[in-house]
Amino acid sequence: MRLSLLPAALACLMAFPVAAAEERMNAESFERYTTGRTLSFSFEGVPFGIEQYLPGRRVLWAFLGNECQEGVWYEREGMICFIYDTNPDEQCWHFYRGEAGLRATFVGPDGPGTELYEVERSGKPLICEGPDVGV
């Protein structure tokens, strides 16, 4: 009787597509994927921000509609962490690479939180508008 359940169980599993495997990135894989690129991210399907990854683990980040912030990134305890000139508080993330691009999960004091998804990848630089442009 148990053997007769096996084909039914396998048929049920095959009816649902298996989620694409994601690879959790370390510093080396993150650096290879990002350096020289500008990535746009969304949060819950809404455009969130854009970041340009420069040589030497430097970055330019801008929330949509805001000024750019210069920063650096580094690996700490398996996380990719950022510090920006305008905010000295470390912001750490787990980055996963899948078929659709990157997924980033914020790692705060209360555990994993906000998830961002890569929606666009470009080799073009981030255009930073400063304060008082056109004044």
mmCIF file of C-alpha atoms in Angstrom:
data_model
loop_
_atom_site.group_PDB
_atom_site.id
_atom_site.type_symbol
_atom_site.label_atom_id
_atom_site.label_comp_id
_atom_site.label_asym_id
_atom_site.label_seq_id
_atom_site.Cartn_x
_atom_site.Cartn_y
_atom_site.Cartn_z
ATOM 1 C CA MET A 1 0.000 0.000 0.000
ATOM 2 C CA ARG A 2 2.843 2.392 0.803
ATOM 3 C CA LEU A 3 4.372 1.864 -2.624
ATOM 4 C CA SER A 4 1.116 2.845 -4.307
ATOM 5 C CA LEU A 5 1.254 6.241 -2.570
ATOM 6 C CA LEU A 6 4.701 7.056 -3.927
ATOM 7 C CA PRO A 7 3.600 7.760 -7.536
ATOM 8 C CA ALA A 8 0.768 9.970 -6.274
ATOM 9 C CA ALA A 9 3.134 11.884 -3.996
ATOM 10 C CA LEU A 10 5.631 12.392 -6.829
ATOM 11 C CA ALA A 11 2.862 13.584 -9.142
ATOM 12 C CA CYS A 12 1.803 16.181 -6.561
ATOM 13 C CA LEU A 13 5.358 17.453 -6.180
ATOM 14 C CA MET A 14 5.797 17.735 -9.934
ATOM 15 C CA ALA A 15 2.591 19.724 -10.257
ATOM 16 C CA PHE A 16 4.184 22.634 -8.395
ATOM 17 C CA PRO A 17 7.230 24.322 -9.924
ATOM 18 C CA VAL A 18 10.310 24.162 -7.768
ATOM 19 C CA ALA A 19 11.537 27.598 -6.691
ATOM 20 C CA ALA A 20 14.725 28.608 -8.426
ATOM 21 C CA ALA A 21 17.710 28.015 -6.227
ATOM 22 C CA GLU A 22 19.308 31.130 -4.862
ATOM 23 C CA GLU A 23 22.943 31.420 -3.949
ATOM 24 C CA ARG A 24 23.797 33.441 -0.822
ATOM 25 C CA MET A 25 26.624 35.704 -1.815
ATOM 26 C CA ASN A 26 29.906 36.278 -0.038
ATOM 27 C CA ALA A 27 32.092 39.347 -0.594
ATOM 28 C CA GLU A 28 33.882 37.889 -3.614
ATOM 29 C CA SER A 29 30.735 36.846 -5.480
ATOM 30 C CA PHE A 30 28.987 40.124 -4.572
ATOM 31 C CA GLU A 31 31.956 42.143 -5.809
ATOM 32 C CA ARG A 32 32.107 40.206 -9.106
ATOM 33 C CA TYR A 33 28.376 40.705 -9.687
ATOM 34 C CA THR A 34 28.152 44.396 -8.765
ATOM 35 C CA THR A 35 31.402 46.241 -9.556
ATOM 36 C CA GLY A 36 30.991 48.534 -12.536
ATOM 37 C CA ARG A 37 27.201 48.226 -12.471
ATOM 38 C CA THR A 38 24.287 50.330 -11.335
ATOM 39 C CA LEU A 39 21.394 48.371 -9.828
ATOM 40 C CA SER A 40 17.844 49.534 -9.214
ATOM 41 C CA PHE A 41 15.881 47.961 -6.359
ATOM 42 C CA SER A 42 12.200 47.680 -5.476
ATOM 43 C CA PHE A 43 10.446 47.105 -2.163
ATOM 44 C CA GLU A 44 7.072 45.324 -2.254
ATOM 45 C CA GLY A 45 6.890 45.971 -6.002
ATOM 46 C CA VAL A 46 7.495 49.736 -5.667
ATOM 47 C CA PRO A 47 10.694 51.436 -6.907
ATOM 48 C CA PHE A 48 12.910 52.027 -3.886
ATOM 49 C CA GLY A 49 16.407 53.187 -4.808
ATOM 50 C CA ILE A 50 19.422 52.838 -7.029
ATOM 51 C CA GLU A 51 23.068 52.086 -6.274
ATOM 52 C CA GLN A 52 26.205 52.334 -8.343
ATOM 53 C CA TYR A 53 29.005 49.949 -7.365
ATOM 54 C CA LEU A 54 32.423 51.461 -7.932
ATOM 55 C CA PRO A 55 35.904 49.924 -7.792
ATOM 56 C CA GLY A 56 37.445 49.595 -4.347
ATOM 57 C CA ARG A 57 34.109 48.585 -2.781
ATOM 58 C CA ARG A 58 32.817 52.151 -2.963
ATOM 59 C CA VAL A 59 29.163 52.944 -3.719
ATOM 60 C CA LEU A 60 26.785 55.749 -4.582
ATOM 61 C CA TRP A 61 23.228 55.221 -3.263
ATOM 62 C CA ALA A 62 20.076 57.263 -3.755
ATOM 63 C CA PHE A 63 16.568 56.631 -2.540
ATOM 64 C CA LEU A 64 14.270 57.587 -5.409
ATOM 65 C CA GLY A 65 13.917 61.346 -5.533
ATOM 66 C CA ASN A 66 16.717 62.019 -3.026
ATOM 67 C CA GLU A 67 20.348 63.116 -3.227
ATOM 68 C CA CYS A 68 23.133 60.578 -3.650
ATOM 69 C CA GLN A 69 25.083 59.304 -0.688
ATOM 70 C CA GLU A 70 28.668 58.093 -0.978
ATOM 71 C CA GLY A 71 29.637 55.006 0.938
ATOM 72 C CA VAL A 72 31.639 51.814 1.193
ATOM 73 C CA TRP A 73 30.723 48.168 1.610
ATOM 74 C CA TYR A 74 32.495 45.249 3.258
ATOM 75 C CA GLU A 75 31.787 41.724 4.468
ATOM 76 C CA ARG A 76 31.192 41.032 8.163
ATOM 77 C CA GLU A 77 30.160 37.622 9.516
ATOM 78 C CA GLY A 78 28.731 36.518 6.164
ATOM 79 C CA MET A 79 26.781 39.740 5.616
ATOM 80 C CA ILE A 80 27.418 42.556 3.143
ATOM 81 C CA CYS A 81 27.493 45.781 5.175
ATOM 82 C CA PHE A 82 27.361 49.414 4.065
ATOM 83 C CA ILE A 83 28.336 52.689 5.706
ATOM 84 C CA TYR A 84 27.418 55.973 4.045
ATOM 85 C CA ASP A 85 28.891 59.449 4.562
ATOM 86 C CA THR A 86 25.509 60.781 5.665
ATOM 87 C CA ASN A 87 24.832 57.886 8.065
ATOM 88 C CA PRO A 88 27.696 56.283 10.003
ATOM 89 C CA ASP A 89 25.461 53.440 11.250
ATOM 90 C CA GLU A 90 26.345 50.105 9.676
ATOM 91 C CA GLN A 91 23.578 48.601 7.506
ATOM 92 C CA CYS A 92 24.017 44.876 6.850
ATOM 93 C CA TRP A 93 22.250 42.640 4.343
ATOM 94 C CA HIS A 94 22.229 39.081 3.120
ATOM 95 C CA PHE A 95 22.364 39.086 -0.680
ATOM 96 C CA TYR A 96 21.066 36.161 -2.706
ATOM 97 C CA ARG A 97 21.563 35.656 -6.420
ATOM 98 C CA GLY A 98 18.801 33.973 -8.378
ATOM 99 C CA GLU A 99 17.717 33.748 -11.984
ATOM 100 C CA ALA A 100 15.884 37.085 -11.745
ATOM 101 C CA GLY A 101 18.812 38.934 -10.147
ATOM 102 C CA LEU A 102 19.559 39.890 -6.573
ATOM 103 C CA ARG A 103 17.388 39.688 -3.490
ATOM 104 C CA ALA A 104 18.629 41.536 -0.412
ATOM 105 C CA THR A 105 17.359 40.911 3.118
ATOM 106 C CA PHE A 106 18.166 43.529 5.761
ATOM 107 C CA VAL A 107 19.695 42.088 8.919
ATOM 108 C CA GLY A 108 18.822 44.276 11.890
ATOM 109 C CA PRO A 109 19.030 43.785 15.639
ATOM 110 C CA ASP A 110 15.645 42.017 15.584
ATOM 111 C CA GLY A 111 16.666 39.622 12.806
ATOM 112 C CA PRO A 112 15.871 39.645 9.081
ATOM 113 C CA GLY A 113 13.573 42.380 7.851
ATOM 114 C CA THR A 114 13.088 44.441 4.698
ATOM 115 C CA GLU A 115 13.567 42.622 1.398
ATOM 116 C CA LEU A 116 14.682 44.447 -1.732
ATOM 117 C CA TYR A 117 14.657 43.003 -5.235
ATOM 118 C CA GLU A 118 16.832 43.931 -8.180
ATOM 119 C CA VAL A 119 14.659 45.244 -11.002
ATOM 120 C CA GLU A 120 17.248 46.687 -13.370
ATOM 121 C CA ARG A 121 20.983 46.331 -13.975
ATOM 122 C CA SER A 122 22.960 48.804 -16.037
ATOM 123 C CA GLY A 123 26.528 49.748 -16.863
ATOM 124 C CA LYS A 124 25.570 53.428 -16.865
ATOM 125 C CA PRO A 125 26.624 55.671 -13.970
ATOM 126 C CA LEU A 126 24.153 56.948 -11.399
ATOM 127 C CA ILE A 127 23.218 60.545 -12.153
ATOM 128 C CA CYS A 128 23.436 62.464 -8.889
ATOM 129 C CA GLU A 129 21.644 65.739 -8.600
ATOM 130 C CA GLY A 130 22.928 67.928 -5.833
ATOM 131 C CA PRO A 131 21.093 70.392 -3.643
ATOM 132 C CA ASP A 132 20.362 73.806 -5.111
ATOM 133 C CA VAL A 133 20.734 72.633 -8.716
ATOM 134 C CA GLY A 134 19.603 75.415 -11.016
ATOM 135 C CA VAL A 135 19.670 78.071 -8.298
#
